[in-house]
């Protein structure tokens, strides 16, 4: 039997438990006494071995203690000796430093004097060279050697910078500026010719000349001036084609005034614009490849600046064409050659309104520009981030005037569409006519709610598609105002239904103020008798149907607001990353890992909203703050709408209660004026009761009505 000594070293060792375990592990055939005796003997042998081992190890340890003590003493003595040696070395270094400090200071003064003398010598040489260059520069210009002239002017500029602001050389400084302008004027014709005829070597040589005299700006101006002409010609082709078509139509009308054949229609701007973008992109790609050879150090900025200047030149014409193109989709504005901006500015009649098709046409044009901007982003991927951002901003510049008035456009569209929603049900008045009108109106009110929500959802999509979310603050205000307009219409309709239901509280109050309650009492009772039970129940059912309108309005508006809040939160996350990416110090739009994926600044440059907000930091800060608030579950995107929906729900509940209780009020209204209350009690010798044992008819009617109400309310409670 093997004994495990590990159990004896545990803190919670239990001898009894260990003995019981050892006994249970024995062979069943062995007697218990023999097993315990063997186990005791083995434990005694193990204890003796352990005791002997401890004695040997203790003796060896005691023998090693004196030796270790001697080693410690020796190391201490060596450390003291080393410390004294280092102290002596530090003292000698301090003495040497004190002696050499004066020598080093003297050498420093001598070196300063030497440097000043050398600078003075170089300045005198530059002054002498400047005088010589000033005297010979005319001969250099006369020789026609432009590179040599540029080198001479560069040397003169260097000499002037060396001598500083010296009065004796003021004339030479003015002369140098005149000579640089003169050389630039001599280079420009040759540079224009070389750029026009694609002379790469000549362009490189002339570029070096202009750079040598610090006039590289002239290269950019000449390049832009030469290459913007074909683009302008391409842009003006549209007007030329339109003018030619108009002349053809006029000639056709003059030659054949009675002909019924329609002339060929003009090509719309929305169909022409993609072709223009394709040709412009092809032209820019060709220029990019050529500039990589002719301007290997500058092509990353030259071609983007060409696009920027082009869009700046065409901006006014571009805006005008976009405006006219938005009006071509609607016959009223197409006939007058007007667009969205004309309607907003009031140049058209008061009846002219912005329609959804106007804005959809504008978004379609914007999407075409977005596709062109993505191609530009790919083409200029090697340019610095700020250059690329400027080029993309230039591409979207024509739409800025429309985006600034986006809220006004959407407000006009939604207000017109909401005003066109018909909520009243017109029916002929007959038996049950009031109940039918009430039910039809409730049905139309309920059907109008999803229609309005669809309009609002489409507005949100248009805002994201057109502005990228940069105008969501205007969007929220517009949605809130339009919903308030719609809810006001619902409330007015609800007020008019009170008179249909016969519970118009205003008329009752006016009657009481006029003092005609008593005269109208009999008439009201007669009117209640005239109205049939079928008519009353149709009114009750119609009123109960209005409760479904409240339920539908509350649920659909809550779902829409939650969806809007989620959209704002998602937009806030993406927009904050894009704005941060455009502000980062990274200048490349592609990652450096070789995968070709866009970096954060590269993705941010494609964000339309981030591009626009980069120029208006105050608006960006307010917008990001609003979008950050939308992530809070307590945030109400349409705060006023939520309050008005609750008020409308209260009005509906009040109307339904008044309708349900109106029959009871009618039956009990004239109880005090009934004959039984004014009759004289008859005397009788017998103690008989003075009232009838059967209920009065009005009580029976009220009771039956109240008992029937649960049956009418039960289906409604299951549906809500």
XYZ file of C-alpha atoms in Angstrom:
720
model
C 0.000 0.000 0.000
C 1.371 3.406 -1.069
C 0.858 6.341 1.258
C 0.371 9.846 -0.216
C 2.070 12.397 2.045
C 0.489 15.361 0.212
C -2.678 15.196 2.275
C -0.688 15.810 5.523
C 0.472 19.252 4.294
C -3.047 20.642 3.768
C -4.310 23.281 6.226
C -7.621 21.527 6.832
C -6.141 18.047 7.314
C -8.549 15.772 9.249
C -6.788 12.666 10.751
C -10.058 10.803 11.273
C -11.177 11.384 7.707
C -7.797 10.289 6.372
C -7.828 7.057 8.463
C -11.390 6.251 7.380
C -10.435 6.806 3.763
C -7.400 4.561 4.082
C -9.542 1.828 5.646
C -12.105 2.042 2.867
C -9.362 1.675 0.247
C -8.076 -1.634 1.702
C -8.666 -4.998 0.097
C -11.922 -6.476 1.481
C -10.179 -9.812 2.095
C -7.555 -8.252 4.429
C -8.470 -8.070 8.127
C -8.912 -4.574 9.497
C -6.445 -5.117 12.404
C -3.686 -6.274 10.068
C -4.334 -3.373 7.709
C -4.143 -0.814 10.513
C -0.918 -2.399 11.882
C 0.751 -2.299 8.433
C -0.319 1.304 7.930
C 1.007 2.322 11.353
C 4.364 0.661 10.681
C 4.712 2.418 7.300
C 3.912 5.787 8.857
C 6.562 5.222 11.531
C 9.189 4.329 8.906
C 8.291 7.423 6.864
C 8.534 9.672 9.916
C 11.978 8.294 10.764
C 13.197 8.903 7.193
C 11.872 12.464 7.257
C 13.503 13.171 10.635
C 16.865 11.811 9.433
C 16.694 13.937 6.260
C 15.935 17.081 8.243
C 18.915 16.465 10.533
C 21.315 16.100 7.600
C 20.077 19.219 5.771
C 20.187 21.330 8.979
C 23.787 20.315 9.636
C 24.820 21.234 6.085
C 23.083 24.614 6.324
C 24.851 25.464 9.557
C 28.200 24.702 7.916
C 27.456 27.124 4.985
C 26.537 30.141 7.168
C 30.123 31.246 8.097
C 31.233 31.082 4.472
C 28.310 33.263 3.319
C 29.062 35.805 6.048
C 32.678 36.128 4.886
C 31.506 36.717 1.265
C 29.122 39.485 2.355
C 31.865 41.275 4.299
C 34.211 41.104 1.308
C 31.593 42.600 -1.071
C 30.923 45.456 1.379
C 34.617 46.347 1.520
C 34.884 46.368 -2.294
C 31.821 48.670 -2.594
C 33.350 51.162 -0.129
C 36.603 51.167 -2.077
C 34.782 51.753 -5.391
C 32.797 54.654 -3.940
C 35.962 56.404 -2.729
C 37.559 55.978 -6.165
C 34.541 57.529 -7.933
C 34.538 60.470 -5.542
C 38.164 61.213 -6.430
C 37.407 61.087 -10.143
C 34.436 63.511 -9.752
C 36.616 66.004 -7.857
C 39.265 65.952 -10.586
C 36.575 66.500 -13.271
C 35.188 69.521 -11.435
C 38.649 71.059 -11.214
C 39.226 70.466 -14.954
C 35.854 71.989 -15.854
C 36.561 75.107 -13.876
C 39.891 75.605 -15.606
C 38.563 75.013 -19.167
C 35.348 77.082 -18.897
C 37.191 80.348 -19.473
C 39.008 78.881 -22.459
C 35.798 77.590 -24.028
C 34.072 80.971 -23.564
C 36.972 82.717 -25.294
C 36.872 80.245 -28.184
C 33.104 80.774 -28.530
C 33.568 84.536 -28.851
C 36.246 84.017 -31.447
C 33.975 81.683 -33.428
C 31.131 84.227 -33.329
C 33.406 86.926 -34.668
C 34.563 84.557 -37.387
C 30.982 83.800 -38.450
C 30.132 87.486 -38.589
C 33.175 88.230 -40.657
C 32.310 85.440 -43.067
C 28.702 86.721 -43.332
C 29.994 90.236 -43.945
C 32.358 88.918 -46.581
C 29.542 87.038 -48.323
C 27.278 90.092 -48.109
C 29.964 92.263 -49.687
C 30.398 89.667 -52.389
C 26.607 89.598 -52.960
C 26.522 93.381 -53.075
C 29.329 93.423 -55.581
C 27.624 90.665 -57.560
C 24.308 92.485 -57.375
C 25.857 95.602 -58.881
C 27.470 93.545 -61.597
C 24.258 91.619 -62.327
C 22.283 94.858 -62.471
C 24.685 96.209 -65.021
C 24.670 93.125 -67.265
C 21.016 92.025 -66.990
C 19.952 94.067 -70.011
C 22.521 92.309 -72.147
C 21.155 88.964 -70.986
C 17.619 89.978 -71.959
C 18.868 91.271 -75.284
C 20.389 87.882 -76.041
C 16.976 86.237 -75.812
C 18.259 83.457 -73.575
C 15.286 83.085 -71.248
C 16.782 80.396 -68.942
C 19.870 82.544 -68.443
C 17.691 85.601 -67.796
C 15.725 83.651 -65.201
C 18.954 82.511 -63.533
C 20.235 86.095 -63.469
C 17.042 87.407 -61.894
C 17.112 84.595 -59.343
C 20.667 85.509 -58.382
C 19.665 89.155 -58.060
C 16.786 88.144 -55.786
C 19.185 86.077 -53.677
C 21.653 88.962 -53.401
C 18.910 91.379 -52.394
C 17.732 89.029 -49.684
C 21.323 88.787 -48.431
C 21.989 92.539 -48.225
C 18.570 93.220 -46.681
C 16.761 96.538 -46.693
C 19.569 98.834 -47.801
C 18.647 102.214 -49.219
C 21.430 102.053 -51.843
C 19.787 99.007 -53.441
C 16.163 100.227 -53.433
C 16.335 101.084 -57.121
C 17.692 97.655 -57.929
C 14.804 96.076 -56.015
C 12.278 97.999 -58.117
C 14.251 97.168 -61.234
C 14.117 93.482 -60.344
C 10.330 93.492 -60.062
C 10.035 95.189 -63.434
C 12.409 92.671 -64.984
C 10.507 89.723 -63.509
C 7.259 91.075 -64.960
C 9.036 91.580 -68.275
C 10.363 88.024 -68.297
C 6.958 86.653 -67.367
C 5.385 88.580 -70.242
C 7.989 87.092 -72.604
C 7.320 83.555 -71.377
C 3.530 83.635 -71.424
C 2.997 83.605 -75.240
C 5.427 80.725 -75.613
C 3.816 78.879 -72.710
C 0.325 79.348 -74.164
C 1.490 78.047 -77.520
C 3.243 75.084 -75.913
C 0.167 74.202 -73.852
C -2.113 74.483 -76.857
C 0.117 72.313 -79.055
C 1.054 69.796 -76.328
C 4.809 70.526 -76.464
C 5.921 68.691 -73.351
C 9.611 69.636 -73.348
C 8.916 73.304 -74.020
C 6.312 73.351 -71.254
C 8.802 71.839 -68.810
C 11.474 74.383 -69.734
C 9.140 77.371 -69.439
C 7.785 76.022 -66.153
C 11.293 75.915 -64.716
C 11.857 79.509 -65.824
C 8.735 80.771 -64.089
C 9.461 78.756 -60.960
C 12.987 80.184 -60.885
C 11.600 83.732 -60.604
C 8.758 82.704 -58.252
C 5.969 83.046 -60.796
C 4.497 79.535 -60.843
C 1.062 81.110 -60.423
C 1.383 82.195 -64.022
C 1.643 78.538 -65.076
C -1.627 77.716 -63.311
C -3.412 80.732 -64.802
C -2.239 79.979 -68.345
C -3.074 76.305 -68.064
C -6.578 77.074 -66.778
C -7.135 79.791 -69.366
C -6.154 77.522 -72.268
C -8.055 74.409 -71.201
C -11.246 76.005 -69.922
C -12.175 77.117 -73.437
C -13.054 73.626 -74.770
C -15.169 72.980 -71.666
C -17.076 76.235 -72.093
C -17.626 75.411 -75.734
C -18.989 72.020 -74.686
C -21.310 73.715 -72.177
C -22.573 76.277 -74.693
C -23.472 73.572 -77.202
C -26.717 73.024 -75.294
C -27.829 76.626 -75.792
C -26.801 76.438 -79.435
C -28.886 73.315 -79.980
C -31.872 74.855 -78.194
C -31.610 78.004 -80.268
C -31.325 76.011 -83.490
C -34.393 73.980 -82.554
C -36.399 77.135 -81.869
C -35.395 78.602 -85.235
C -36.349 75.355 -86.934
C -39.747 75.406 -85.254
C -40.362 79.028 -86.271
C -39.351 78.278 -89.848
C -41.584 75.205 -89.891
C -44.536 77.267 -88.664
C -43.938 79.931 -91.289
C -43.534 77.481 -94.175
C -46.445 75.189 -93.279
C -48.823 77.060 -90.952
C -51.627 74.583 -91.479
C -49.560 71.440 -91.024
C -50.552 69.202 -88.161
C -47.166 67.527 -87.818
C -45.402 68.460 -84.589
C -41.751 69.513 -84.811
C -39.046 67.494 -83.120
C -39.013 68.122 -79.376
C -36.072 69.866 -77.715
C -33.600 67.799 -75.776
C -34.206 68.381 -72.078
C -31.388 69.453 -69.796
C -31.849 66.358 -67.621
C -31.111 64.142 -70.647
C -28.237 66.314 -71.854
C -26.434 66.685 -68.514
C -25.138 63.057 -68.225
C -23.541 63.339 -71.674
C -21.899 66.612 -70.637
C -20.521 65.000 -67.479
C -19.212 62.033 -69.477
C -17.400 64.248 -71.973
C -16.052 66.493 -69.208
C -14.765 63.463 -67.291
C -13.099 62.095 -70.415
C -11.440 65.471 -71.022
C -10.174 65.648 -67.439
C -8.800 62.100 -67.656
C -6.851 63.024 -70.787
C -5.501 66.143 -69.085
C -4.552 64.124 -65.995
C -2.494 61.696 -68.098
C -0.829 64.475 -70.095
C -0.044 66.539 -67.001
C 1.586 63.514 -65.373
C 4.238 63.830 -68.110
C 4.385 67.596 -68.551
C 3.937 68.552 -64.874
C 5.058 65.514 -62.841
C 5.182 67.575 -59.640
C 2.058 69.662 -60.170
C -0.547 67.531 -61.956
C -2.244 66.644 -58.659
C -3.267 70.281 -58.210
C -3.418 71.625 -61.790
C -6.252 69.422 -63.089
C -8.456 69.764 -59.947
C -8.018 73.546 -60.115
C -9.108 73.416 -63.758
C -12.369 71.790 -62.650
C -12.794 74.291 -59.806
C -12.360 77.279 -62.116
C -14.669 75.702 -64.690
C -17.497 75.235 -62.215
C -16.962 78.734 -60.852
C -17.262 80.169 -64.364
C -20.354 78.129 -65.238
C -22.063 78.493 -61.860
C -24.656 81.161 -62.732
C -25.557 79.499 -66.006
C -25.652 76.093 -64.301
C -28.089 77.343 -61.636
C -30.331 78.891 -64.290
C -30.438 75.685 -66.298
C -31.200 73.577 -63.230
C -34.009 75.970 -62.326
C -35.557 75.733 -65.796
C -35.105 71.950 -65.843
C -37.098 71.576 -62.617
C -39.969 73.473 -64.226
C -40.018 71.366 -67.395
C -41.656 68.408 -65.610
C -44.849 70.379 -64.868
C -46.900 71.838 -67.760
C -47.719 75.092 -65.931
C -44.102 76.045 -65.324
C -42.836 74.565 -68.616
C -45.113 76.858 -70.582
C -43.661 79.904 -68.803
C -40.044 78.609 -68.773
C -39.928 78.990 -65.003
C -38.644 76.804 -62.192
C -38.521 76.310 -58.449
C -36.568 79.473 -57.704
C -39.062 81.561 -59.669
C -41.972 80.168 -57.665
C -40.178 80.737 -54.370
C -39.211 84.283 -55.279
C -42.815 85.147 -56.211
C -42.140 85.852 -59.896
C -45.151 83.741 -60.867
C -48.833 84.085 -60.083
C -50.051 83.355 -56.583
C -51.772 80.176 -57.736
C -48.484 78.589 -58.815
C -47.236 76.071 -56.274
C -44.209 73.863 -55.955
C -45.110 70.262 -56.642
C -43.422 67.013 -55.751
C -42.380 66.530 -59.373
C -40.394 69.779 -59.210
C -38.338 68.544 -56.294
C -37.989 65.030 -57.723
C -36.557 66.513 -60.921
C -34.085 68.527 -58.835
C -33.048 65.405 -56.906
C -32.595 63.513 -60.170
C -30.198 66.184 -61.427
C -28.403 66.135 -58.070
C -27.963 62.363 -58.334
C -26.369 62.830 -61.769
C -23.922 65.268 -60.223
C -23.307 62.778 -57.406
C -22.301 60.096 -59.932
C -19.940 62.594 -61.584
C -18.490 63.522 -58.176
C -17.736 59.864 -57.410
C -15.880 59.570 -60.708
C -13.943 62.735 -59.891
C -13.134 61.294 -56.472
C -11.633 58.232 -58.167
C -9.776 60.279 -60.788
C -8.215 62.688 -58.268
C -7.446 59.982 -55.709
C -3.728 60.893 -55.753
C -4.378 64.528 -54.873
C -4.222 65.896 -51.362
C -7.420 65.747 -49.361
C -8.033 69.497 -49.321
C -7.581 69.754 -53.087
C -9.993 66.873 -53.639
C -12.537 68.374 -51.226
C -12.375 71.718 -53.052
C -12.977 69.984 -56.385
C -15.983 68.046 -55.047
C -17.439 71.186 -53.469
C -17.152 72.912 -56.842
C -19.119 70.089 -58.472
C -21.999 70.569 -56.005
C -21.880 74.393 -55.971
C -24.811 74.928 -58.427
C -27.189 73.236 -55.968
C -26.273 75.401 -52.978
C -28.972 78.024 -53.622
C -31.578 75.236 -53.758
C -30.325 73.568 -50.559
C -30.454 76.848 -48.684
C -34.191 77.024 -49.448
C -34.883 73.327 -49.033
C -37.055 73.772 -45.955
C -39.188 76.351 -47.755
C -39.640 73.999 -50.725
C -40.694 71.021 -48.606
C -42.987 73.181 -46.491
C -44.807 74.389 -49.604
C -45.099 70.877 -51.080
C -46.387 69.237 -47.910
C -48.783 72.071 -47.102
C -50.314 71.743 -50.574
C -50.627 67.969 -50.333
C -52.110 68.089 -46.826
C -54.613 70.726 -47.903
C -55.755 68.391 -50.691
C -56.778 65.631 -48.265
C -60.619 65.381 -48.217
C -61.904 64.464 -44.752
C -65.638 65.211 -44.990
C -68.127 62.603 -46.207
C -70.901 64.248 -48.251
C -74.144 62.205 -48.275
C -77.767 63.031 -48.887
C -79.758 63.682 -45.737
C -82.524 61.176 -45.117
C -83.376 58.630 -42.500
C -80.034 57.656 -40.948
C -78.218 60.335 -42.933
C -76.413 61.789 -39.932
C -74.981 58.439 -38.900
C -73.889 57.650 -42.442
C -72.170 61.046 -42.767
C -70.450 60.496 -39.428
C -69.240 57.009 -40.391
C -68.054 58.171 -43.810
C -66.136 61.084 -42.290
C -64.540 58.809 -39.678
C -63.537 56.371 -42.441
C -61.931 59.148 -44.468
C -60.131 60.514 -41.425
C -58.723 57.061 -40.667
C -57.670 56.507 -44.296
C -55.976 59.908 -44.432
C -53.574 59.074 -41.581
C -51.428 56.499 -43.456
C -51.524 58.772 -46.520
C -50.049 61.637 -44.496
C -47.442 59.362 -42.888
C -46.371 58.171 -46.343
C -45.967 61.817 -47.410
C -43.806 62.522 -44.359
C -41.657 59.430 -44.916
C -41.118 60.450 -48.538
C -40.039 63.885 -47.303
C -37.410 62.336 -45.033
C -36.075 60.264 -47.925
C -35.902 63.334 -50.171
C -34.002 65.259 -47.506
C -31.378 62.510 -47.139
C -31.107 62.059 -50.895
C -30.771 65.763 -51.742
C -28.931 67.319 -48.799
C -27.324 64.236 -47.285
C -28.835 65.280 -43.955
C -27.354 68.767 -43.750
C -30.863 70.258 -43.595
C -32.471 67.860 -41.113
C -33.009 70.733 -38.682
C -35.213 72.423 -41.300
C -36.778 69.057 -42.040
C -37.831 68.582 -38.406
C -39.376 72.055 -38.234
C -41.203 71.442 -41.513
C -42.578 68.075 -40.405
C -43.745 69.547 -37.113
C -45.493 72.483 -38.823
C -47.173 70.273 -41.416
C -48.372 67.801 -38.816
C -49.807 70.691 -36.793
C -51.631 71.837 -39.921
C -53.028 68.345 -40.479
C -54.058 67.951 -36.837
C -55.749 71.353 -36.932
C -57.771 70.118 -39.914
C -58.722 66.986 -37.972
C -59.769 69.056 -34.990
C -61.891 71.377 -37.124
C -63.526 68.360 -38.710
C -64.145 66.914 -35.265
C -65.772 70.149 -34.117
C -68.099 70.125 -37.115
C -69.081 66.534 -36.301
C -70.456 67.655 -32.939
C -73.310 69.416 -34.683
C -73.887 66.331 -36.853
C -74.149 64.256 -33.683
C -76.421 66.802 -32.029
C -74.020 67.497 -29.153
C -72.827 70.960 -30.189
C -72.100 72.498 -26.777
C -71.703 75.991 -28.246
C -75.285 76.108 -29.466
C -76.565 74.918 -26.107
C -74.584 77.594 -24.297
C -75.864 80.280 -26.645
C -79.413 79.159 -26.055
C -78.964 79.323 -22.318
C -77.533 82.831 -22.571
C -80.531 83.932 -24.676
C -82.976 82.626 -22.037
C -84.875 80.331 -24.379
C -84.221 77.063 -22.581
C -87.836 76.776 -21.473
C -89.274 77.398 -24.932
C -86.833 74.937 -26.493
C -87.547 72.221 -23.913
C -90.703 71.010 -25.561
C -89.074 71.229 -29.007
C -86.098 69.164 -27.824
C -88.381 66.517 -26.416
C -90.328 66.402 -29.662
C -87.082 66.237 -31.647
C -85.926 63.332 -29.503
C -89.183 61.574 -30.213
C -88.865 62.242 -33.945
C -85.337 60.775 -34.171
C -85.731 57.060 -34.568
C -83.794 54.457 -32.645
C -82.065 53.394 -35.851
C -80.816 56.944 -36.385
C -79.603 57.163 -32.795
C -77.699 53.902 -32.988
C -76.125 54.853 -36.317
C -74.836 58.051 -34.683
C -73.494 56.059 -31.733
C -71.731 53.585 -34.013
C -70.282 56.415 -36.070
C -68.977 58.114 -32.924
C -67.415 54.873 -31.718
C -65.729 54.516 -35.100
C -63.893 57.782 -34.451
C -62.057 56.032 -31.596
C -60.257 53.928 -34.205
C -59.095 57.185 -35.782
C -57.467 58.190 -32.502
C -55.855 54.791 -32.083
C -54.534 54.820 -35.650
C -53.236 58.400 -35.351
C -51.497 57.750 -32.024
C -49.833 54.513 -33.124
C -48.790 55.670 -36.611
C -47.417 58.999 -35.381
C -45.479 57.239 -32.596
C -44.006 54.723 -35.056
C -43.063 57.493 -37.480
C -41.421 59.564 -34.761
C -39.450 56.516 -33.564
C -38.340 55.826 -37.127
C -37.360 59.468 -37.557
C -35.395 59.390 -34.300
C -33.545 56.250 -35.448
C -32.761 57.902 -38.774
C -31.414 60.985 -37.003
C -29.256 58.867 -34.673
C -27.834 56.871 -37.577
C -27.209 60.053 -39.536
C -25.521 61.656 -36.516
C -23.042 58.774 -36.229
C -22.076 58.803 -39.905
C -21.985 62.592 -40.188
C -19.824 63.071 -37.091
C -17.293 60.575 -38.501
C -17.292 62.343 -41.869
C -16.827 65.799 -40.356
C -14.005 64.465 -38.179
C -12.425 62.801 -41.226
C -12.354 66.054 -43.206
C -10.686 67.804 -40.265
C -8.011 65.136 -39.768
C -4.361 65.683 -40.658
C -4.252 62.725 -43.035
C -3.732 63.985 -46.595
C -4.265 60.752 -48.548
C -7.681 59.297 -49.247
C -6.510 55.666 -49.577
C -5.171 53.429 -46.842
C -1.465 52.651 -46.799
C -1.971 48.898 -46.317
C -2.099 48.235 -50.054
C -5.718 47.019 -50.084
C -6.946 50.063 -52.009
C -9.744 50.709 -49.522
C -10.635 54.301 -48.736
C -9.428 55.815 -45.502
C -11.734 57.770 -43.200
C -10.944 61.117 -44.939
C -11.470 59.425 -48.303
C -14.931 58.205 -47.307
C -15.722 61.567 -45.731
C -14.985 63.354 -49.012
C -17.899 61.456 -50.606
C -20.352 62.653 -47.929
C -22.407 65.463 -49.468
C -23.472 66.844 -46.088
C -19.931 66.821 -44.664
C -18.624 68.676 -47.734
C -21.271 71.348 -47.299
C -20.896 71.690 -43.526
C -17.117 72.084 -43.729
C -17.670 75.695 -44.849
C -20.197 76.525 -42.112
C -18.742 75.375 -38.762
C -21.483 77.056 -36.703
C -24.244 75.211 -38.551
C -22.243 71.972 -38.313
C -21.872 72.343 -34.552
C -25.591 72.998 -34.015
C -26.608 70.166 -36.335
C -24.302 67.632 -34.687
C -25.611 68.700 -31.287
C -29.190 68.107 -32.455
C -28.291 64.700 -33.903
C -26.510 63.758 -30.682
C -29.651 64.629 -28.694
C -31.693 62.336 -30.930
C -29.841 59.333 -29.462
C -31.521 60.002 -26.113
C -34.709 57.873 -25.767
C -36.448 60.846 -24.159
C -35.864 63.018 -27.245
C -39.029 64.092 -29.117
C -38.300 64.898 -32.740
C -41.837 66.254 -33.176
C -42.535 67.724 -29.762
C -45.490 69.930 -30.755
C -47.051 67.113 -32.760
C -47.001 64.780 -29.774
C -48.821 67.353 -27.650
C -51.404 68.051 -30.354
C -52.056 64.318 -30.890
C -52.787 63.968 -27.171
C -55.143 66.978 -27.341
C -56.929 65.465 -30.346
C -57.338 62.191 -28.448
C -58.951 64.085 -25.567
C -61.349 65.814 -27.978
C -62.360 62.480 -29.490
C -62.957 60.963 -26.055
C -65.066 63.953 -25.086
C -67.118 63.710 -28.297
C -67.711 59.988 -27.881
C -68.765 60.455 -24.257
C -71.170 63.270 -25.190
C -72.708 61.150 -27.941
C -73.130 58.134 -25.685
C -74.710 60.158 -22.891
C -76.779 62.453 -25.152
C -79.818 60.125 -25.254
C -79.859 59.874 -21.473
C -79.670 63.658 -21.197
C -82.480 64.093 -23.700
C -84.761 61.687 -21.837
C -84.028 63.223 -18.430
C -83.945 66.839 -19.565
C -87.713 67.510 -19.189
C -88.433 65.271 -16.198
C -88.944 68.272 -13.901
C -91.581 69.734 -16.254
C -93.643 66.569 -16.595
C -97.357 66.833 -15.462
C -96.897 64.274 -12.728
C -94.668 66.642 -10.776
C -97.209 69.493 -10.866
C -100.390 67.455 -10.257
C -102.276 67.663 -6.928
C -102.334 64.545 -4.850
C -105.848 63.062 -4.610
C -107.238 62.226 -1.187
C -108.333 58.680 -0.559
C -109.654 56.832 2.439
C -107.378 53.900 1.783
C -103.573 53.991 2.261
C -102.766 53.442 -1.439
C -99.485 54.531 -3.046
C -99.634 57.647 -5.195
C -97.266 56.290 -7.889
C -97.636 53.686 -10.562
C -96.202 50.235 -10.065
C -94.875 50.271 -13.651
C -91.885 52.355 -14.759
C -92.401 55.447 -16.815
C -91.643 55.174 -20.573
C -88.624 57.484 -20.406
C -87.071 55.372 -17.652
C -87.607 52.230 -19.677
C -86.005 53.868 -22.706
C -82.957 55.018 -20.711
C -82.511 51.634 -19.082
C -82.743 49.714 -22.331
C -80.234 52.108 -23.923
C -77.711 51.741 -21.094
C -78.039 47.956 -21.114
C -77.399 47.896 -24.853
C -74.243 50.027 -24.698
C -71.911 47.173 -23.532
C -72.846 45.199 -26.643
C -71.831 48.176 -28.794
C -68.576 48.746 -26.935
C -67.457 45.113 -26.766
C -66.356 44.783 -30.456
C -64.526 48.075 -30.163
C -62.612 46.977 -27.075
C -61.498 43.818 -28.880
C -60.289 45.760 -31.908
C -58.263 48.388 -30.027
